[in-house]
PDB file of C-alpha atoms in Angstrom:
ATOM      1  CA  UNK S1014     -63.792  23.092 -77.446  1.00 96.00           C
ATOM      2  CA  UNK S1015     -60.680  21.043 -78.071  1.00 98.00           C
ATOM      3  CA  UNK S1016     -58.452  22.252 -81.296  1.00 98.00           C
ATOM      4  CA  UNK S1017     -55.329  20.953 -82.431  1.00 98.00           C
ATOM      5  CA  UNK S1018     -54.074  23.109 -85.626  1.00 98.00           C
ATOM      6  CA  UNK S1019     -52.123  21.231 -88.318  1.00 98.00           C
ATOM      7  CA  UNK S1020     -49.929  22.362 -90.713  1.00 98.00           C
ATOM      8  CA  UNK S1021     -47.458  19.955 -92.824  1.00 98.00           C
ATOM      9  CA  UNK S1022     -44.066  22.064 -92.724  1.00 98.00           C
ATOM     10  CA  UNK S1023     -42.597  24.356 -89.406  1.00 97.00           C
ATOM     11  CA  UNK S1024     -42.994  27.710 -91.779  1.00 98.00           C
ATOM     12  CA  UNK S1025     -46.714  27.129 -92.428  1.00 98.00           C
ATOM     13  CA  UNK S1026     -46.837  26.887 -88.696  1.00 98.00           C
ATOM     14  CA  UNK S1027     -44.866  29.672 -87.822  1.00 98.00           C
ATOM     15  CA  UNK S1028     -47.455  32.811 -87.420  1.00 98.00           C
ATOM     16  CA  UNK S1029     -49.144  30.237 -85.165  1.00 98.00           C
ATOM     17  CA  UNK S1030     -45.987  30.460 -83.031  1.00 98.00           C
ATOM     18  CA  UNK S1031     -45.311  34.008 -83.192  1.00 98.00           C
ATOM     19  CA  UNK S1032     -48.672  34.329 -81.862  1.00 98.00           C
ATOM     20  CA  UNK S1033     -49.002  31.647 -79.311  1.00 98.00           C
ATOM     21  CA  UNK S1034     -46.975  30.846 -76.351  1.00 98.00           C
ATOM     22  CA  UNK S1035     -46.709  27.413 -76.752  1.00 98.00           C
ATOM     23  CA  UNK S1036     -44.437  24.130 -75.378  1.00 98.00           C
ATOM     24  CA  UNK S1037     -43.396  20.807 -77.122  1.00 98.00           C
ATOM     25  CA  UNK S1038     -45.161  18.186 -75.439  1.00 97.00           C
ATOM     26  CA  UNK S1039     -43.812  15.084 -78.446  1.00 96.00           C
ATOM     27  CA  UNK S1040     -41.915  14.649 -80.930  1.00 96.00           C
ATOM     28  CA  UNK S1041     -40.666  11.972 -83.335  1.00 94.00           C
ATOM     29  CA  UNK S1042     -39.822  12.136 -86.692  1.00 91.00           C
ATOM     30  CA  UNK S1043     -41.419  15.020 -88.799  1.00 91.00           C
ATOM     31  CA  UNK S1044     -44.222  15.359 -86.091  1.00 95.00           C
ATOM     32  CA  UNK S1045     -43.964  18.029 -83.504  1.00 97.00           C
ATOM     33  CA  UNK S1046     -46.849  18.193 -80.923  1.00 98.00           C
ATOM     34  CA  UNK S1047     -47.179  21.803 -78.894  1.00 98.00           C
ATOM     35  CA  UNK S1048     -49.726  22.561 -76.455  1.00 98.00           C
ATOM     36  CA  UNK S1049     -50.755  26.115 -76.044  1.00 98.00           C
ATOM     37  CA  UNK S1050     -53.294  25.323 -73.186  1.00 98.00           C
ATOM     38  CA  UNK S1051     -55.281  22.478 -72.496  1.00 97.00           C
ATOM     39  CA  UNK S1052     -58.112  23.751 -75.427  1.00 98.00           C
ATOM     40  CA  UNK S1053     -55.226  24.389 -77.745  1.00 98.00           C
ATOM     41  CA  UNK S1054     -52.649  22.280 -79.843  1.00 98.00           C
ATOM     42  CA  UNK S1055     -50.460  23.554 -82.566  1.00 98.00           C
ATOM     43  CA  UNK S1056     -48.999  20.168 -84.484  1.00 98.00           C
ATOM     44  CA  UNK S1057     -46.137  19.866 -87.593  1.00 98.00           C
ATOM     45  CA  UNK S1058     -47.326  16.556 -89.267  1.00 98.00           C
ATOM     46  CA  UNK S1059     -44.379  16.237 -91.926  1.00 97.00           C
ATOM     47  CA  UNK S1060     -45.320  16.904 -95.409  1.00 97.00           C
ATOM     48  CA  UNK S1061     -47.665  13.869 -97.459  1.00 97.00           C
ATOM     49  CA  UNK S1062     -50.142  11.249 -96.478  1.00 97.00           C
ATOM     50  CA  UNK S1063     -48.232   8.832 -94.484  1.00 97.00           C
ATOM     51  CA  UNK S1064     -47.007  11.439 -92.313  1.00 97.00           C
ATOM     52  CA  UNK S1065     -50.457  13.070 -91.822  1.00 98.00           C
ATOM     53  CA  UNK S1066     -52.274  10.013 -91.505  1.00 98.00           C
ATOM     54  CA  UNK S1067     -49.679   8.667 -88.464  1.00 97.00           C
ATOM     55  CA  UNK S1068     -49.984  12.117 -86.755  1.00 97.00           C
ATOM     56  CA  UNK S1069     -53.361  12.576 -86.902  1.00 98.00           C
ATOM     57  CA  UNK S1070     -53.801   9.142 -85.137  1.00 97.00           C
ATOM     58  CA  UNK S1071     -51.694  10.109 -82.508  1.00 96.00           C
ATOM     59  CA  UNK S1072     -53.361  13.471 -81.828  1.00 97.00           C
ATOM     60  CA  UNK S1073     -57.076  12.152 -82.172  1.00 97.00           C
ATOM     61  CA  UNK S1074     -55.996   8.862 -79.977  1.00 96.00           C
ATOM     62  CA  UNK S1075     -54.279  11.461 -76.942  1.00 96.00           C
ATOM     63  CA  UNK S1076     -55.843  14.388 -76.901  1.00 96.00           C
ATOM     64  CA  UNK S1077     -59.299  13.657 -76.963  1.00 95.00           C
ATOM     65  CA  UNK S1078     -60.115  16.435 -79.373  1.00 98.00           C
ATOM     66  CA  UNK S1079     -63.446  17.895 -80.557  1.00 98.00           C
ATOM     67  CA  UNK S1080     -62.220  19.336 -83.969  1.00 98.00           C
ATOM     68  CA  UNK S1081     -59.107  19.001 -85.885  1.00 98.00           C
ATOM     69  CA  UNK S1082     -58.054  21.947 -88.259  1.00 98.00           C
ATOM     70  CA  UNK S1083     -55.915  21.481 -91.058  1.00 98.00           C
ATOM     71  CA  UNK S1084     -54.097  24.274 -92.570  1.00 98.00           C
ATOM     72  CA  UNK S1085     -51.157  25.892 -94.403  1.00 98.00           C
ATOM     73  CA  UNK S1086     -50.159  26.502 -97.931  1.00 98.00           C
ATOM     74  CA  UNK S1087     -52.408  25.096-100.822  1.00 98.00           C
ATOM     75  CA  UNK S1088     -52.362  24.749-104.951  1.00 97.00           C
ATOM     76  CA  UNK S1089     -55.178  26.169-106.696  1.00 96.00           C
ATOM     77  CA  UNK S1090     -56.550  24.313-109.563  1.00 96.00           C
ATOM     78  CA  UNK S1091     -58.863  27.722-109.909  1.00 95.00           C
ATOM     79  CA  UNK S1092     -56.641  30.296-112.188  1.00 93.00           C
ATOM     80  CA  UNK S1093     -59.052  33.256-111.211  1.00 95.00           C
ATOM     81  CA  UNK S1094     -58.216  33.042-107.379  1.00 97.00           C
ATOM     82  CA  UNK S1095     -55.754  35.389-106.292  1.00 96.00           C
ATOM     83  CA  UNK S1096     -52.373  34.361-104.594  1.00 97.00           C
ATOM     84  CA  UNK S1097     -53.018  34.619-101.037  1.00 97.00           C
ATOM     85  CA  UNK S1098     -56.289  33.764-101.058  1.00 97.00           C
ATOM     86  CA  UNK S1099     -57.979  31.669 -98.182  1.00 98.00           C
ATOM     87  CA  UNK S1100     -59.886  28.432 -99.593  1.00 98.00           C
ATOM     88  CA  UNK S1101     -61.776  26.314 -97.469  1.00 98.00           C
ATOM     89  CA  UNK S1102     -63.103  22.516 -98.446  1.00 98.00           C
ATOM     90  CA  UNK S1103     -66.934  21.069 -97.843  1.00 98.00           C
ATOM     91  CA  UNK S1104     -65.294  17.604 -98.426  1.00 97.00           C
ATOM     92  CA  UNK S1105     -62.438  16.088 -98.620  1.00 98.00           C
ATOM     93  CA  UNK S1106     -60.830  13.853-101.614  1.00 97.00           C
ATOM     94  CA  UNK S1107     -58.221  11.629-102.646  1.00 97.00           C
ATOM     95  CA  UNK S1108     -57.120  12.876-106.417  1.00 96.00           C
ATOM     96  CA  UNK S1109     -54.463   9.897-106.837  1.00 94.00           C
ATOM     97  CA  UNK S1110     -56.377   7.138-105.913  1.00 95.00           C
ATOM     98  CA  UNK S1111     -57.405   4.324-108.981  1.00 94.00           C
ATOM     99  CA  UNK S1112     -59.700   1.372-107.674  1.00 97.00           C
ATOM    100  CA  UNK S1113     -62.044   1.702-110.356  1.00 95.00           C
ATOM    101  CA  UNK S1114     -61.371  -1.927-112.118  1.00 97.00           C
ATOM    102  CA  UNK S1115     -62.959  -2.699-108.632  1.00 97.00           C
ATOM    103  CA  UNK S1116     -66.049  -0.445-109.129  1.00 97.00           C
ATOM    104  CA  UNK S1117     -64.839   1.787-106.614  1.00 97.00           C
ATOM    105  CA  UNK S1118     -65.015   5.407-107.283  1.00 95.00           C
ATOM    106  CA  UNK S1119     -61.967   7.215-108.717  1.00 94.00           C
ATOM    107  CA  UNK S1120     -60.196   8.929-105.427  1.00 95.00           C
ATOM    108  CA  UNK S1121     -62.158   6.197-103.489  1.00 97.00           C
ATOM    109  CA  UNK S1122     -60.075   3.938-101.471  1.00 97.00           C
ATOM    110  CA  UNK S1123     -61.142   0.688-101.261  1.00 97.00           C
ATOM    111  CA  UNK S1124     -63.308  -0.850 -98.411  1.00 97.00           C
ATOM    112  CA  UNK S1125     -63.333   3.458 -97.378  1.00 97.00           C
ATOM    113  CA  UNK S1126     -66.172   6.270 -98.051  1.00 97.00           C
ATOM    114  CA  UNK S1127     -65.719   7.940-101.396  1.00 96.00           C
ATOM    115  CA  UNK S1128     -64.989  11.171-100.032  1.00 97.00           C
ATOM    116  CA  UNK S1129     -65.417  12.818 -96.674  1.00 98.00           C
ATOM    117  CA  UNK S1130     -67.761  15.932 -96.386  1.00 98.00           C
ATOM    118  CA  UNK S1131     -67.566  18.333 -93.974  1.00 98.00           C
ATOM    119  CA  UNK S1132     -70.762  19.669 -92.161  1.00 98.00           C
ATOM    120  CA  UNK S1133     -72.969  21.680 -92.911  1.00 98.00           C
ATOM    121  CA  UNK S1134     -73.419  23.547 -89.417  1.00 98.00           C
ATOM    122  CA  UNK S1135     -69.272  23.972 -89.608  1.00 98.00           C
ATOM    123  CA  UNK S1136     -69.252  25.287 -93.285  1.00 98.00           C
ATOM    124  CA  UNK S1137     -72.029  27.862 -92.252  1.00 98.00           C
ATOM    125  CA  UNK S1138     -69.742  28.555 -89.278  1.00 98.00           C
ATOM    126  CA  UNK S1139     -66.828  29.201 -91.329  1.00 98.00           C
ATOM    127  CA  UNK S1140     -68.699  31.398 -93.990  1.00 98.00           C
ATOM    128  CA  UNK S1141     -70.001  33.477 -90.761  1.00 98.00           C
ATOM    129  CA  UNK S1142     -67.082  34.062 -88.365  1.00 98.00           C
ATOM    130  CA  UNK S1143     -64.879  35.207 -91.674  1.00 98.00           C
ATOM    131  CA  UNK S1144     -67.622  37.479 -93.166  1.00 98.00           C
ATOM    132  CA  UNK S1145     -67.625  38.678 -89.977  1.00 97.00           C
ATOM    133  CA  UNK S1146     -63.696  39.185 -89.414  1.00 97.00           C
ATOM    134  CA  UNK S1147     -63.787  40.614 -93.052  1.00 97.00           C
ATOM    135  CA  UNK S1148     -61.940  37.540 -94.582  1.00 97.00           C
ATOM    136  CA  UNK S1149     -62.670  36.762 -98.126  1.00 95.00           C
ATOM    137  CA  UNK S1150     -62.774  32.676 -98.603  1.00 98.00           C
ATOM    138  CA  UNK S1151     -63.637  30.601-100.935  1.00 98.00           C
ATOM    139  CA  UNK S1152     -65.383  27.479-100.443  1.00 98.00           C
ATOM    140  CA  UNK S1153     -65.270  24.525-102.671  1.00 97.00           C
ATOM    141  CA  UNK S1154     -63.706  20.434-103.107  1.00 97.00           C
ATOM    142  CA  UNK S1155     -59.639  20.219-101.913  1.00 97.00           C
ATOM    143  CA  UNK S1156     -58.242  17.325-103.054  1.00 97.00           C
ATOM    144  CA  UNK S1157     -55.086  15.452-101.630  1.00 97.00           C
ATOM    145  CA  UNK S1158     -52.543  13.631-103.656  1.00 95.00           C
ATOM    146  CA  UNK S1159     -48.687  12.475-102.783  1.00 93.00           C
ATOM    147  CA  UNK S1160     -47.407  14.792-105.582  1.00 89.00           C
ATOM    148  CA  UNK S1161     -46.945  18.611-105.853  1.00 91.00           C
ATOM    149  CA  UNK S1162     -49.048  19.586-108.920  1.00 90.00           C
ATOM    150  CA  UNK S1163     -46.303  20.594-111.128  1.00 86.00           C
ATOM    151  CA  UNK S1164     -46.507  18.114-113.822  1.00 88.00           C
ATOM    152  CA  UNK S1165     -48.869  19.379-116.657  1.00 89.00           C
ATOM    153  CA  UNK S1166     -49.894  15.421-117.189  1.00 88.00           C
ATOM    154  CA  UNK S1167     -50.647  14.971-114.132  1.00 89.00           C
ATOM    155  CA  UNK S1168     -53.475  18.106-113.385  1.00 92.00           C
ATOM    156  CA  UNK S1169     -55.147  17.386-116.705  1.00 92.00           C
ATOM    157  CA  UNK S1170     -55.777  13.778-115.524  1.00 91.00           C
ATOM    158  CA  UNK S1171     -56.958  15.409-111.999  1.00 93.00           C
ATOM    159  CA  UNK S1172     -58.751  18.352-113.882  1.00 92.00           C
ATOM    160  CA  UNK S1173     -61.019  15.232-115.620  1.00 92.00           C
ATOM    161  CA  UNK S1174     -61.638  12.912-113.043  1.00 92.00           C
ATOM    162  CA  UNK S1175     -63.145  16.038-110.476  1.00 94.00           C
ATOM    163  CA  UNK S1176     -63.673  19.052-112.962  1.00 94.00           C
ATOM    164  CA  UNK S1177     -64.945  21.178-110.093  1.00 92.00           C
ATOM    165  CA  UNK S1178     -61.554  20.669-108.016  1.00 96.00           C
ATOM    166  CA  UNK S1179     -60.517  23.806-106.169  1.00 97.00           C
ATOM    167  CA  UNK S1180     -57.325  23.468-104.749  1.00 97.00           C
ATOM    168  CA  UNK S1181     -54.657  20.793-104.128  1.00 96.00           C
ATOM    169  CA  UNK S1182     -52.796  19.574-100.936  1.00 97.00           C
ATOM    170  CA  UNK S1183     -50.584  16.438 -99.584  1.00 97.00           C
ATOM    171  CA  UNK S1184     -52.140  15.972 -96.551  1.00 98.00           C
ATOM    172  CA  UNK S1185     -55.969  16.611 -95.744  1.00 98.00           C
ATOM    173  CA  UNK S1186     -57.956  13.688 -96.872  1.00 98.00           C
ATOM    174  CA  UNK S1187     -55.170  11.447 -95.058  1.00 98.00           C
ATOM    175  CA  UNK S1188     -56.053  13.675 -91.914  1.00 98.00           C
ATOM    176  CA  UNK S1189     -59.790  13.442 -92.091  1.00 98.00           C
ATOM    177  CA  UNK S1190     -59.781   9.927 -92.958  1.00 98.00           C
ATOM    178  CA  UNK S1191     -57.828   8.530 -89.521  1.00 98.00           C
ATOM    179  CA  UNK S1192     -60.163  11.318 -87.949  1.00 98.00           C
ATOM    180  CA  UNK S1193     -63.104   9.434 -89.070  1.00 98.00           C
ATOM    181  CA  UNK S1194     -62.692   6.462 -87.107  1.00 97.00           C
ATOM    182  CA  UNK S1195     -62.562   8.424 -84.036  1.00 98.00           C
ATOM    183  CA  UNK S1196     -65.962  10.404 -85.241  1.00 98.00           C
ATOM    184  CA  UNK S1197     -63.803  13.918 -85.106  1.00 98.00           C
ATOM    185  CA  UNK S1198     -64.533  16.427 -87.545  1.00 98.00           C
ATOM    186  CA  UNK S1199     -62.043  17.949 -89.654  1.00 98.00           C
ATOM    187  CA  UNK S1200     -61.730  21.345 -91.436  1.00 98.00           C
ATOM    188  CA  UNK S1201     -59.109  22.890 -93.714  1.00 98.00           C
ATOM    189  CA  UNK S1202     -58.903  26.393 -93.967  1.00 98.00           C
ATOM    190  CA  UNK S1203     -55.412  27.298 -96.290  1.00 98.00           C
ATOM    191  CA  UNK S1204     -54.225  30.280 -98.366  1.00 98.00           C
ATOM    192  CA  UNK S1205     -52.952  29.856-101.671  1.00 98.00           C
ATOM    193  CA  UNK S1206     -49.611  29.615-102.084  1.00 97.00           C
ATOM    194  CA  UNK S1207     -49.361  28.817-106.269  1.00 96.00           C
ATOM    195  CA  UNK S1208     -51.784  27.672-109.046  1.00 95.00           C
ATOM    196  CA  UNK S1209     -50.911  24.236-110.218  1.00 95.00           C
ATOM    197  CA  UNK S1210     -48.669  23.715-113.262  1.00 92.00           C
ATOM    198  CA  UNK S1211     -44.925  24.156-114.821  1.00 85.00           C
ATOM    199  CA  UNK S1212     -44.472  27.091-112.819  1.00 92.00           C
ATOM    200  CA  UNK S1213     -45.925  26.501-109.309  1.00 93.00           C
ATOM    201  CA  UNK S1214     -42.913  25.231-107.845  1.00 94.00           C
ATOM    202  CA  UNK S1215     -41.276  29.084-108.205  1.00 95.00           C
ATOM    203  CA  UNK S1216     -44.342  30.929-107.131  1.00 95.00           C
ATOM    204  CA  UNK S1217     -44.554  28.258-104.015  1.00 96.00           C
ATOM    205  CA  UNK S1218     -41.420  29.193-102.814  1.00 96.00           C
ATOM    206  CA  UNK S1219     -41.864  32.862-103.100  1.00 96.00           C
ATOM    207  CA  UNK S1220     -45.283  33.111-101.866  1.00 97.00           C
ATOM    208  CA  UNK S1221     -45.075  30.462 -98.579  1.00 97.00           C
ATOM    209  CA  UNK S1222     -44.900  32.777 -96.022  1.00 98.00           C
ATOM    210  CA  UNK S1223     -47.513  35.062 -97.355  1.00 98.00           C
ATOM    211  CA  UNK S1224     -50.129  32.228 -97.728  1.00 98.00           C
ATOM    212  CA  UNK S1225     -49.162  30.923 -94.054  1.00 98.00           C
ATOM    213  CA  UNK S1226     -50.043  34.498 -92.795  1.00 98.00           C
ATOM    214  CA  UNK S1227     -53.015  34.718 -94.325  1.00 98.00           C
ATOM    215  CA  UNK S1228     -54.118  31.051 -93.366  1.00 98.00           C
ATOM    216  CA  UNK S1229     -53.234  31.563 -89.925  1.00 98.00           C
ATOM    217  CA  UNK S1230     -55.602  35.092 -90.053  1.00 98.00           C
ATOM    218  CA  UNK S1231     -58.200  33.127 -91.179  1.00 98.00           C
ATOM    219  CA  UNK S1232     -57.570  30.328 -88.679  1.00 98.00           C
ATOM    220  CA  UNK S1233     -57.244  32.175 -85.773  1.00 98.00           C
ATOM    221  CA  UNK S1234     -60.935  33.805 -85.986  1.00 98.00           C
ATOM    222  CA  UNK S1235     -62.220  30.333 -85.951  1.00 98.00           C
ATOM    223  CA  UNK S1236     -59.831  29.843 -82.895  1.00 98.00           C
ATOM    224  CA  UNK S1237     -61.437  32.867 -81.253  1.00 98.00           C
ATOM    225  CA  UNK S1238     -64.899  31.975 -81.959  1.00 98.00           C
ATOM    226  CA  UNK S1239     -64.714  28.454 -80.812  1.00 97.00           C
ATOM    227  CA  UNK S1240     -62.985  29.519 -77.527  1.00 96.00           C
ATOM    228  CA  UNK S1241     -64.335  32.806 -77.048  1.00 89.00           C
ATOM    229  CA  UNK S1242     -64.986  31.785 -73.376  1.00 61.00           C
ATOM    230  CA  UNK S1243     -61.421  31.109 -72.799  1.00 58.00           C
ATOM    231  CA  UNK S1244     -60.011  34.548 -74.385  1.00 49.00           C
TER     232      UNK S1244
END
């Protein structure tokens, strides 16, 4: 099985790099391409939408991949879940997109699917291989949005239009939509980095790296289980 692993910034990507042995095959811009072997990709998309949505067109277009995972640092929207946790989505959503004068749904771009659910054979996959490794996950919606959740205003308005929203991040839903169109699936697999509000900027900063490593433990047992026969 083909992989490429994406994260959105170089220290989210880093344990993947202190792990792997790994060379730059592109670059340009924010978007760093790295092949680890020819089943393997590690990728730096550049933080937001526009930057995930232009890498993962380049990856899915070149590398001829059979799954794309997304991961990194995420916002939870769920108080309860410890820092560090690893969250996992079963679809993914856009939280800042308004078409609804149109009678689309809210997060729903127009002319595009509503949301973008992940399968069922690679959710029970993903519950298995990190029972199995011992990894405690959480499963529920991610939604992606251009803006870190910081602004009280803004997660209330989120919190109402998907109630049941797990976590936050900039890039996924861009990633899965451009993977769409080339019928590649897409998981995102992240560890939590803050909880959304006033204060998540601070704890972001001082909890990056620690979310990153635990992503990338979670990550790589998917890795391993995917390309067992290569190890």
């Amino acid at each position: 099985m083909r992989i490429a692993v994406v994260a959105a910034m170089e220290e989210e990507l880093a344990p993947f790099r202190n792990f792997y042995a790994s060379t730059v095959i592109w670059q340009k811009g924010k978007t760093i391409i790295e092949k680890v072997h020819e089943d393997l990709y590690l990728v730096v998309s550049g933080i937001g939408k526009a930057n995930a949505a232009a890498t993962a067109a380049w990856v899915c277009q070149q590398l001829s991949l059979d799954l794309l995972i997304n991961t990194g640092s995420i916002g939870s929207f769920r108080k309860e879940l410890p820092l560090g946790s690893i969250v996992f989505t079963d679809r993914f959503v856009y939280s800042d997109v308004d078409a609804t004068g149109f009678d689309y749904a809210y997060g729903q771009v127009p002319q595009m699917p509503a949301d973008y659910p992940v399968s069922e054979t690679l959710l029970a996959i993903i519950k298995q291989v990190l029972t199995q490794n011992q990894i405690s996950a959480f499963q529920g919606t991610i939604g992606t949005a251009d803006s870190f959740m910081s602004d009280e205003l803004a997660v209330s308005a989120i919190k109402k239009a998907f109630p049941l929203l797990t976590a936050s991040d900039m890039e996924s839903c861009a990633l899965a939509q451009i993977a769409s169109f080339y019928e590649i699936p897409v998981i995102n697999v992240r560890g939590i980095s803050d909880h959304v509000g006033e204060h998540a900027p601070a704890t972001f900063d001082d909890n990056l790296e620690f979310a990153a490593n635990q992503a990338f433990h979670a990550v790589r047992s998917l890795i391993d289980f995917w390309q067992q026969d290569l190890s």
